[in-house]
PDB file of C-alpha atoms in Angstrom:
ATOM      1  CA  MET A  21      20.080   9.740  -7.742  1.00 47.00           C
ATOM      2  CA  THR A  22      23.693  10.041  -8.903  1.00 48.00           C
ATOM      3  CA  ALA A  23      26.508  12.583  -8.814  1.00 49.00           C
ATOM      4  CA  THR A  24      29.864  12.607 -10.575  1.00 46.00           C
ATOM      5  CA  ASP A  25      33.016  11.835  -8.601  1.00 45.00           C
ATOM      6  CA  ASP A  26      35.614  14.115 -10.263  1.00 47.00           C
ATOM      7  CA  ARG A  27      38.522  12.082  -8.905  1.00 46.00           C
ATOM      8  CA  VAL A  28      37.637   8.942 -10.798  1.00 49.00           C
ATOM      9  CA  GLY A  29      35.215  10.268 -13.407  1.00 52.00           C
ATOM     10  CA  ARG A  30      32.545   7.820 -12.378  1.00 51.00           C
ATOM     11  CA  PRO A  31      29.063   8.442 -10.954  1.00 51.00           C
ATOM     12  CA  THR A  32      28.602   7.878  -7.235  1.00 50.00           C
ATOM     13  CA  ARG A  33      25.271   6.932  -5.742  1.00 54.00           C
ATOM     14  CA  ARG A  34      23.558   8.791  -2.937  1.00 56.00           C
ATOM     15  CA  LEU A  35      21.082   7.209  -0.581  1.00 46.00           C
ATOM     16  CA  LEU A  36      17.538   8.494  -0.853  1.00 46.00           C
ATOM     17  CA  PRO A  37      16.324  10.210   2.341  1.00 57.00           C
ATOM     18  CA  LEU A  38      14.242   8.169   4.752  1.00 53.00           C
ATOM     19  CA  PRO A  39      10.605   9.197   5.221  1.00 72.00           C
ATOM     20  CA  SER A  40      10.222  12.053   7.667  1.00 89.00           C
ATOM     21  CA  GLN A  41       8.204  11.702  10.837  1.00 92.00           C
ATOM     22  CA  ALA A  42       5.504  13.858   9.242  1.00 92.00           C
ATOM     23  CA  GLU A  43       5.321  11.468   6.278  1.00 94.00           C
ATOM     24  CA  ARG A  44       4.956   8.508   8.623  1.00 93.00           C
ATOM     25  CA  VAL A  45       2.176  10.290  10.511  1.00 94.00           C
ATOM     26  CA  ALA A  46       0.501  11.182   7.212  1.00 94.00           C
ATOM     27  CA  GLU A  47       0.570   7.503   6.220  1.00 93.00           C
ATOM     28  CA  LEU A  48      -1.105   6.470   9.489  1.00 93.00           C
ATOM     29  CA  LEU A  49      -3.790   9.122   9.079  1.00 94.00           C
ATOM     30  CA  ARG A  50      -4.252   8.249   5.394  1.00 93.00           C
ATOM     31  CA  GLU A  51      -4.923   4.613   6.278  1.00 91.00           C
ATOM     32  CA  ALA A  52      -7.339   5.627   9.041  1.00 92.00           C
ATOM     33  CA  VAL A  53      -9.270   7.889   6.665  1.00 92.00           C
ATOM     34  CA  ILE A  54      -9.410   5.272   3.897  1.00 90.00           C
ATOM     35  CA  ASP A  55     -10.521   2.598   6.387  1.00 87.00           C
ATOM     36  CA  GLY A  56     -13.322   4.864   7.638  1.00 87.00           C
ATOM     37  CA  ASP A  57     -11.939   5.362  11.145  1.00 91.00           C
ATOM     38  CA  HIS A  58     -12.258   9.101  10.493  1.00 93.00           C
ATOM     39  CA  PRO A  59     -15.412   9.469   8.363  1.00 92.00           C
ATOM     40  CA  PRO A  60     -15.957  12.226   5.784  1.00 95.00           C
ATOM     41  CA  GLY A  61     -16.798  15.569   7.332  1.00 95.00           C
ATOM     42  CA  ARG A  62     -15.304  14.787  10.750  1.00 95.00           C
ATOM     43  CA  ARG A  63     -13.081  17.361  12.406  1.00 97.00           C
ATOM     44  CA  LEU A  64      -9.626  16.008  13.287  1.00 97.00           C
ATOM     45  CA  SER A  65      -8.623  17.107  16.777  1.00 96.00           C
ATOM     46  CA  GLU A  66      -4.986  18.209  16.922  1.00 95.00           C
ATOM     47  CA  GLU A  67      -4.817  17.696  20.670  1.00 95.00           C
ATOM     48  CA  ARG A  68      -6.223  14.174  20.579  1.00 95.00           C
ATOM     49  CA  LEU A  69      -4.147  13.058  17.582  1.00 96.00           C
ATOM     50  CA  CYS A  70      -0.922  14.460  19.031  1.00 96.00           C
ATOM     51  CA  GLU A  71      -1.575  12.490  22.203  1.00 95.00           C
ATOM     52  CA  GLU A  72      -2.542   9.294  20.355  1.00 94.00           C
ATOM     53  CA  LEU A  73       0.394   9.429  17.946  1.00 93.00           C
ATOM     54  CA  GLY A  74       2.953  10.861  20.347  1.00 94.00           C
ATOM     55  CA  VAL A  75       4.010  13.695  18.047  1.00 94.00           C
ATOM     56  CA  SER A  76       4.295  17.458  18.230  1.00 95.00           C
ATOM     57  CA  ARG A  77       1.731  19.848  16.776  1.00 95.00           C
ATOM     58  CA  ASN A  78       4.275  20.965  14.175  1.00 95.00           C
ATOM     59  CA  THR A  79       4.743  17.376  12.971  1.00 95.00           C
ATOM     60  CA  LEU A  80       0.985  16.784  12.872  1.00 96.00           C
ATOM     61  CA  ARG A  81       0.378  20.012  10.972  1.00 96.00           C
ATOM     62  CA  GLU A  82       2.982  19.044   8.373  1.00 96.00           C
ATOM     63  CA  ALA A  83       1.230  15.688   8.008  1.00 96.00           C
ATOM     64  CA  PHE A  84      -2.046  17.539   7.535  1.00 97.00           C
ATOM     65  CA  ARG A  85      -0.460  19.635   4.778  1.00 96.00           C
ATOM     66  CA  LEU A  86       0.570  16.472   2.951  1.00 95.00           C
ATOM     67  CA  LEU A  87      -2.972  15.099   3.155  1.00 96.00           C
ATOM     68  CA  VAL A  88      -4.477  18.401   2.025  1.00 96.00           C
ATOM     69  CA  ARG A  89      -2.435  18.071  -1.185  1.00 95.00           C
ATOM     70  CA  GLU A  90      -3.960  14.616  -1.652  1.00 94.00           C
ATOM     71  CA  ARG A  91      -7.474  16.052  -1.111  1.00 95.00           C
ATOM     72  CA  LEU A  92      -8.138  13.681   1.772  1.00 96.00           C
ATOM     73  CA  VAL A  93      -8.511  16.489   4.307  1.00 96.00           C
ATOM     74  CA  VAL A  94      -9.353  20.182   4.096  1.00 97.00           C
ATOM     75  CA  HIS A  95      -8.267  23.070   6.287  1.00 95.00           C
ATOM     76  CA  GLN A  96     -11.001  25.534   7.201  1.00 94.00           C
ATOM     77  CA  MET A  97      -9.818  28.877   8.527  1.00 92.00           C
ATOM     78  CA  HIS A  98     -10.508  29.321  12.245  1.00 90.00           C
ATOM     79  CA  ARG A  99     -12.261  25.933  12.380  1.00 95.00           C
ATOM     80  CA  GLY A 100      -9.555  23.334  11.937  1.00 95.00           C
ATOM     81  CA  VAL A 101      -8.885  20.324   9.719  1.00 97.00           C
ATOM     82  CA  PHE A 102     -11.691  18.083   8.477  1.00 97.00           C
ATOM     83  CA  VAL A 103     -11.828  14.849   6.520  1.00 96.00           C
ATOM     84  CA  THR A 104     -12.938  15.768   3.012  1.00 96.00           C
ATOM     85  CA  LEU A 105     -16.652  15.432   2.332  1.00 95.00           C
ATOM     86  CA  PRO A 106     -16.900  14.718  -1.411  1.00 96.00           C
ATOM     87  CA  THR A 107     -19.529  16.381  -3.599  1.00 96.00           C
ATOM     88  CA  THR A 108     -21.267  15.306  -6.788  1.00 97.00           C
ATOM     89  CA  GLU A 109     -18.725  17.263  -8.814  1.00 97.00           C
ATOM     90  CA  ASP A 110     -15.912  15.476  -6.984  1.00 97.00           C
ATOM     91  CA  VAL A 111     -17.465  12.157  -8.009  1.00 97.00           C
ATOM     92  CA  ARG A 112     -17.609  13.234 -11.648  1.00 98.00           C
ATOM     93  CA  ASP A 113     -14.023  14.466 -11.590  1.00 97.00           C
ATOM     94  CA  LEU A 114     -12.782  11.262  -9.975  1.00 97.00           C
ATOM     95  CA  PHE A 115     -14.340   9.241 -12.776  1.00 97.00           C
ATOM     96  CA  ARG A 116     -12.705  11.496 -15.368  1.00 97.00           C
ATOM     97  CA  ALA A 117      -9.371  10.736 -13.703  1.00 97.00           C
ATOM     98  CA  ARG A 118     -10.109   7.024 -13.472  1.00 97.00           C
ATOM     99  CA  ARG A 119     -10.928   6.794 -17.180  1.00 97.00           C
ATOM    100  CA  SER A 120      -7.658   8.482 -18.077  1.00 97.00           C
ATOM    101  CA  LEU A 121      -5.699   6.076 -15.875  1.00 97.00           C
ATOM    102  CA  GLU A 122      -7.279   2.622 -15.755  1.00 97.00           C
ATOM    103  CA  LEU A 123      -9.282   2.683 -18.988  1.00 95.00           C
ATOM    104  CA  THR A 124      -6.249   3.838 -20.941  1.00 96.00           C
ATOM    105  CA  ALA A 125      -4.137   1.136 -19.281  1.00 97.00           C
ATOM    106  CA  VAL A 126      -6.598  -1.579 -20.343  1.00 97.00           C
ATOM    107  CA  GLN A 127      -7.045  -0.184 -23.862  1.00 94.00           C
ATOM    108  CA  ARG A 128      -3.295  -0.338 -24.431  1.00 92.00           C
ATOM    109  CA  ALA A 129      -2.726  -3.681 -22.706  1.00 87.00           C
ATOM    110  CA  ALA A 130      -2.022  -5.558 -25.938  1.00 83.00           C
ATOM    111  CA  ASP A 131       0.761  -7.588 -24.311  1.00 87.00           C
ATOM    112  CA  PRO A 132       0.552  -7.080 -20.539  1.00 90.00           C
ATOM    113  CA  ALA A 133       2.941  -8.723 -18.121  1.00 91.00           C
ATOM    114  CA  PRO A 134       1.490 -12.050 -16.885  1.00 94.00           C
ATOM    115  CA  GLU A 135       1.975 -10.966 -13.280  1.00 96.00           C
ATOM    116  CA  ALA A 136      -0.038  -7.792 -13.931  1.00 96.00           C
ATOM    117  CA  VAL A 137      -2.961  -9.828 -15.266  1.00 96.00           C
ATOM    118  CA  ALA A 138      -2.612 -12.250 -12.352  1.00 97.00           C
ATOM    119  CA  ALA A 139      -2.883  -9.316  -9.926  1.00 98.00           C
ATOM    120  CA  VAL A 140      -6.242  -8.422 -11.484  1.00 98.00           C
ATOM    121  CA  GLY A 141      -7.375 -12.026 -10.984  1.00 98.00           C
ATOM    122  CA  ARG A 142      -6.266 -12.088  -7.348  1.00 98.00           C
ATOM    123  CA  ALA A 143      -8.320  -8.966  -6.655  1.00 97.00           C
ATOM    124  CA  VAL A 144     -11.373 -10.619  -8.252  1.00 98.00           C
ATOM    125  CA  ASP A 145     -10.873 -13.717  -6.081  1.00 98.00           C
ATOM    126  CA  GLU A 146     -10.487 -11.503  -3.017  1.00 97.00           C
ATOM    127  CA  GLY A 147     -13.762  -9.724  -3.733  1.00 97.00           C
ATOM    128  CA  GLU A 148     -15.695 -12.944  -4.277  1.00 97.00           C
ATOM    129  CA  ALA A 149     -14.299 -14.449  -1.080  1.00 98.00           C
ATOM    130  CA  ALA A 150     -15.323 -11.344   0.884  1.00 96.00           C
ATOM    131  CA  ARG A 151     -18.818 -11.505  -0.638  1.00 96.00           C
ATOM    132  CA  ASP A 152     -19.162 -15.176   0.332  1.00 96.00           C
ATOM    133  CA  ALA A 153     -18.159 -14.246   3.888  1.00 97.00           C
ATOM    134  CA  GLY A 154     -20.683 -11.400   3.998  1.00 95.00           C
ATOM    135  CA  ASP A 155     -17.874  -8.856   4.441  1.00 95.00           C
ATOM    136  CA  TRP A 156     -19.127  -6.006   2.283  1.00 93.00           C
ATOM    137  CA  TRP A 157     -16.510  -3.489   3.369  1.00 90.00           C
ATOM    138  CA  GLY A 158     -13.972  -6.168   2.470  1.00 93.00           C
ATOM    139  CA  VAL A 159     -15.620  -6.363  -0.955  1.00 94.00           C
ATOM    140  CA  GLY A 160     -15.071  -2.616  -1.273  1.00 92.00           C
ATOM    141  CA  THR A 161     -11.403  -2.991  -0.383  1.00 92.00           C
ATOM    142  CA  ALA A 162     -10.999  -5.789  -2.923  1.00 95.00           C
ATOM    143  CA  ASN A 163     -12.686  -3.613  -5.526  1.00 95.00           C
ATOM    144  CA  MET A 164     -10.114  -0.885  -4.937  1.00 94.00           C
ATOM    145  CA  HIS A 165      -7.387  -3.526  -5.392  1.00 96.00           C
ATOM    146  CA  PHE A 166      -9.059  -4.584  -8.653  1.00 97.00           C
ATOM    147  CA  HIS A 167      -9.001  -1.083 -10.098  1.00 97.00           C
ATOM    148  CA  GLN A 168      -5.447  -0.483  -8.863  1.00 96.00           C
ATOM    149  CA  ALA A 169      -4.432  -3.678 -10.658  1.00 98.00           C
ATOM    150  CA  LEU A 170      -6.125  -2.526 -13.881  1.00 98.00           C
ATOM    151  CA  ALA A 171      -4.062   0.664 -13.796  1.00 97.00           C
ATOM    152  CA  GLY A 172      -1.046  -1.532 -13.097  1.00 97.00           C
ATOM    153  CA  LEU A 173      -1.378  -2.986 -16.591  1.00 97.00           C
ATOM    154  CA  ALA A 174       0.287   0.227 -17.788  1.00 96.00           C
ATOM    155  CA  GLY A 175       3.532  -0.900 -16.141  1.00 95.00           C
ATOM    156  CA  SER A 176       4.178   2.625 -14.854  1.00 95.00           C
ATOM    157  CA  THR A 177       5.191   3.515 -11.315  1.00 95.00           C
ATOM    158  CA  ARG A 178       3.786   7.011 -11.781  1.00 96.00           C
ATOM    159  CA  VAL A 179       0.418   5.705 -12.984  1.00 96.00           C
ATOM    160  CA  ASP A 180       0.348   3.402  -9.952  1.00 95.00           C
ATOM    161  CA  GLU A 181       0.992   6.365  -7.647  1.00 94.00           C
ATOM    162  CA  PHE A 182      -1.631   8.568  -9.298  1.00 95.00           C
ATOM    163  CA  MET A 183      -4.171   5.746  -9.242  1.00 96.00           C
ATOM    164  CA  SER A 184      -3.532   5.090  -5.558  1.00 94.00           C
ATOM    165  CA  ARG A 185      -4.374   8.703  -4.741  1.00 94.00           C
ATOM    166  CA  VAL A 186      -7.489   8.692  -6.917  1.00 95.00           C
ATOM    167  CA  LEU A 187      -8.729   5.478  -5.293  1.00 94.00           C
ATOM    168  CA  ALA A 188      -8.134   6.879  -1.812  1.00 94.00           C
ATOM    169  CA  GLU A 189     -10.498   9.727  -2.685  1.00 95.00           C
ATOM    170  CA  THR A 190     -12.909   7.265  -4.278  1.00 94.00           C
ATOM    171  CA  ARG A 191     -13.038   5.304  -1.026  1.00 93.00           C
ATOM    172  CA  LEU A 192     -14.214   8.482   0.711  1.00 94.00           C
ATOM    173  CA  VAL A 193     -17.131   8.592  -1.723  1.00 94.00           C
ATOM    174  CA  PHE A 194     -18.242   5.137  -0.611  1.00 91.00           C
ATOM    175  CA  HIS A 195     -17.828   6.038   3.054  1.00 91.00           C
ATOM    176  CA  VAL A 196     -20.213   8.951   2.489  1.00 91.00           C
ATOM    177  CA  MET A 197     -22.867   6.612   1.079  1.00 87.00           C
ATOM    178  CA  ASP A 198     -22.282   3.962   3.778  1.00 84.00           C
ATOM    179  CA  ALA A 199     -23.996   1.261   1.708  1.00 86.00           C
ATOM    180  CA  PRO A 200     -21.208  -1.096   0.589  1.00 86.00           C
ATOM    181  CA  ARG A 201     -23.446  -3.984  -0.471  1.00 90.00           C
ATOM    182  CA  GLU A 202     -25.648  -1.775  -2.656  1.00 89.00           C
ATOM    183  CA  PHE A 203     -22.709  -0.095  -4.369  1.00 90.00           C
ATOM    184  CA  HIS A 204     -20.315  -3.046  -4.743  1.00 91.00           C
ATOM    185  CA  ALA A 205     -22.359  -6.227  -5.179  1.00 91.00           C
ATOM    186  CA  PRO A 206     -23.508  -5.518  -8.778  1.00 91.00           C
ATOM    187  CA  TYR A 207     -19.923  -5.206 -10.006  1.00 95.00           C
ATOM    188  CA  LEU A 208     -18.347  -8.443  -8.787  1.00 96.00           C
ATOM    189  CA  ASP A 209     -19.466 -10.444 -11.811  1.00 96.00           C
ATOM    190  CA  TRP A 210     -18.381  -7.570 -14.038  1.00 97.00           C
ATOM    191  CA  ASN A 211     -14.923  -7.694 -12.482  1.00 98.00           C
ATOM    192  CA  ARG A 212     -14.742 -11.404 -13.295  1.00 98.00           C
ATOM    193  CA  ARG A 213     -15.736 -10.823 -16.940  1.00 98.00           C
ATOM    194  CA  ILE A 214     -13.081  -8.154 -17.366  1.00 98.00           C
ATOM    195  CA  HIS A 215     -10.377 -10.398 -15.932  1.00 98.00           C
ATOM    196  CA  THR A 216     -11.484 -13.322 -18.095  1.00 98.00           C
ATOM    197  CA  LEU A 217     -11.203 -11.178 -21.226  1.00 97.00           C
ATOM    198  CA  LEU A 218      -7.765  -9.880 -20.194  1.00 96.00           C
ATOM    199  CA  ALA A 219      -6.524 -13.381 -19.402  1.00 96.00           C
ATOM    200  CA  GLY A 220      -7.758 -14.471 -22.835  1.00 95.00           C
ATOM    201  CA  GLY A 221      -5.826 -11.672 -24.528  1.00 94.00           C
ATOM    202  CA  ASP A 222      -8.874  -9.651 -25.649  1.00 95.00           C
ATOM    203  CA  HIS A 223      -7.947  -6.246 -24.245  1.00 94.00           C
ATOM    204  CA  THR A 224     -10.289  -4.455 -26.668  1.00 95.00           C
ATOM    205  CA  ALA A 225     -13.364  -6.259 -25.305  1.00 97.00           C
ATOM    206  CA  ALA A 226     -12.055  -5.843 -21.744  1.00 97.00           C
ATOM    207  CA  ALA A 227     -11.760  -2.092 -22.310  1.00 97.00           C
ATOM    208  CA  ALA A 228     -15.317  -1.935 -23.681  1.00 97.00           C
ATOM    209  CA  GLU A 229     -16.605  -3.756 -20.587  1.00 98.00           C
ATOM    210  CA  LEU A 230     -14.646  -1.432 -18.301  1.00 98.00           C
ATOM    211  CA  GLU A 231     -15.962   1.665 -20.068  1.00 97.00           C
ATOM    212  CA  ALA A 232     -19.545   0.503 -19.602  1.00 97.00           C
ATOM    213  CA  TYR A 233     -18.712  -0.411 -15.989  1.00 97.00           C
ATOM    214  CA  LEU A 234     -17.365   3.059 -15.215  1.00 97.00           C
ATOM    215  CA  ASP A 235     -20.293   4.764 -16.924  1.00 97.00           C
ATOM    216  CA  THR A 236     -22.776   2.720 -14.894  1.00 96.00           C
ATOM    217  CA  SER A 237     -20.908   3.220 -11.625  1.00 96.00           C
ATOM    218  CA  GLU A 238     -20.607   6.974 -12.151  1.00 97.00           C
ATOM    219  CA  GLU A 239     -24.319   7.292 -12.930  1.00 96.00           C
ATOM    220  CA  GLN A 240     -25.237   5.262  -9.850  1.00 94.00           C
ATOM    221  CA  LEU A 241     -23.069   7.339  -7.543  1.00 95.00           C
ATOM    222  CA  THR A 242     -23.898  10.768  -8.974  1.00 96.00           C
ATOM    223  CA  THR A 243     -27.612   9.965  -8.768  1.00 95.00           C
ATOM    224  CA  ALA A 244     -27.201   9.003  -5.115  1.00 93.00           C
ATOM    225  CA  PHE A 245     -25.104  12.097  -4.344  1.00 95.00           C
ATOM    226  CA  LEU A 246     -27.525  14.445  -6.075  1.00 96.00           C
ATOM    227  CA  ALA A 247     -30.404  12.989  -4.076  1.00 93.00           C
ATOM    228  CA  ARG A 248     -28.403  13.245  -0.890  1.00 91.00           C
ATOM    229  CA  GLU A 249     -27.428  16.862  -1.526  1.00 90.00           C
ATOM    230  CA  ALA A 250     -31.000  17.791  -2.469  1.00 89.00           C
ATOM    231  CA  GLY A 251     -32.127  16.313   0.823  1.00 83.00           C
ATOM    232  CA  GLY A 252     -29.592  18.354   2.768  1.00 72.00           C
ATOM    233  CA  GLY A 253     -27.420  15.392   3.768  1.00 61.00           C
ATOM    234  CA  ASP A 254     -24.204  16.308   5.612  1.00 56.00           C
TER     235      ASP A 254
END
C-alpha cells in the first residue's frame, strides 16, 4: 500500500498491519477443524476454548465470525457455534467451485511455471508415500496439496486463496464420511497420470483426466451423502 509524500512528490510505503489476535485464534481453530480435532457437527465450547487458548470471549467470538464467513463453522441462535456439517448440496456446490478454479487452471496451463508443475509432482509423491506407510489420513492431506497445486498452475494469489478455502470445506466432507482409504485410494494413480501429462506439456489431456476425475469423485461422494442422509445420519 502506498501514499504520496507531498514534500518530495514520491510515494511512501506503509507497513501492512500485523494479524490481530482474533485472526491468530481463527487460524488455530481452522487447523484444528481441518485436521479433524473438532469433527463436523460438534459444538465448540466458548468456555473451554477460552481457557485452552488463553483469550477473552470477545476475541474468540471475533475468531468465530471469521470462520463463519469461511463456512467452517455455523452459529445457531441460542445454541452456540458448531463445526459445519456439510450436506449433499454443499458437496455439489464445492465441486462446482473446484471446477471453476482447478479445472480452469489446468485447461489454461499451456506454459506453466516449472516450479508449479513440480509442486503437483511433490504432492503426488507425498500421497504415494503416505499410502505405502498405511497413513490414509496422510493420503487425504496429500490429496488436498495435489489439488491446491493444480489451482496453483494459474499463477494467481487470489486463486490460491479461494482454493485454500474451498479445500478446507472439502476436508470437512471427508471427515463426515470417516473412510479415508475408500475415498482416496482410487485416485492416487489418477493423480500420477495427471502430473505425468502436465510434465509432458499435454495440458489438454491433463484437463480431460481431471474433469473425469472430478465427475467420478463428485458422484462417489454425493451417492454416499444421499445414502447417509436417507438413513438419518448426523
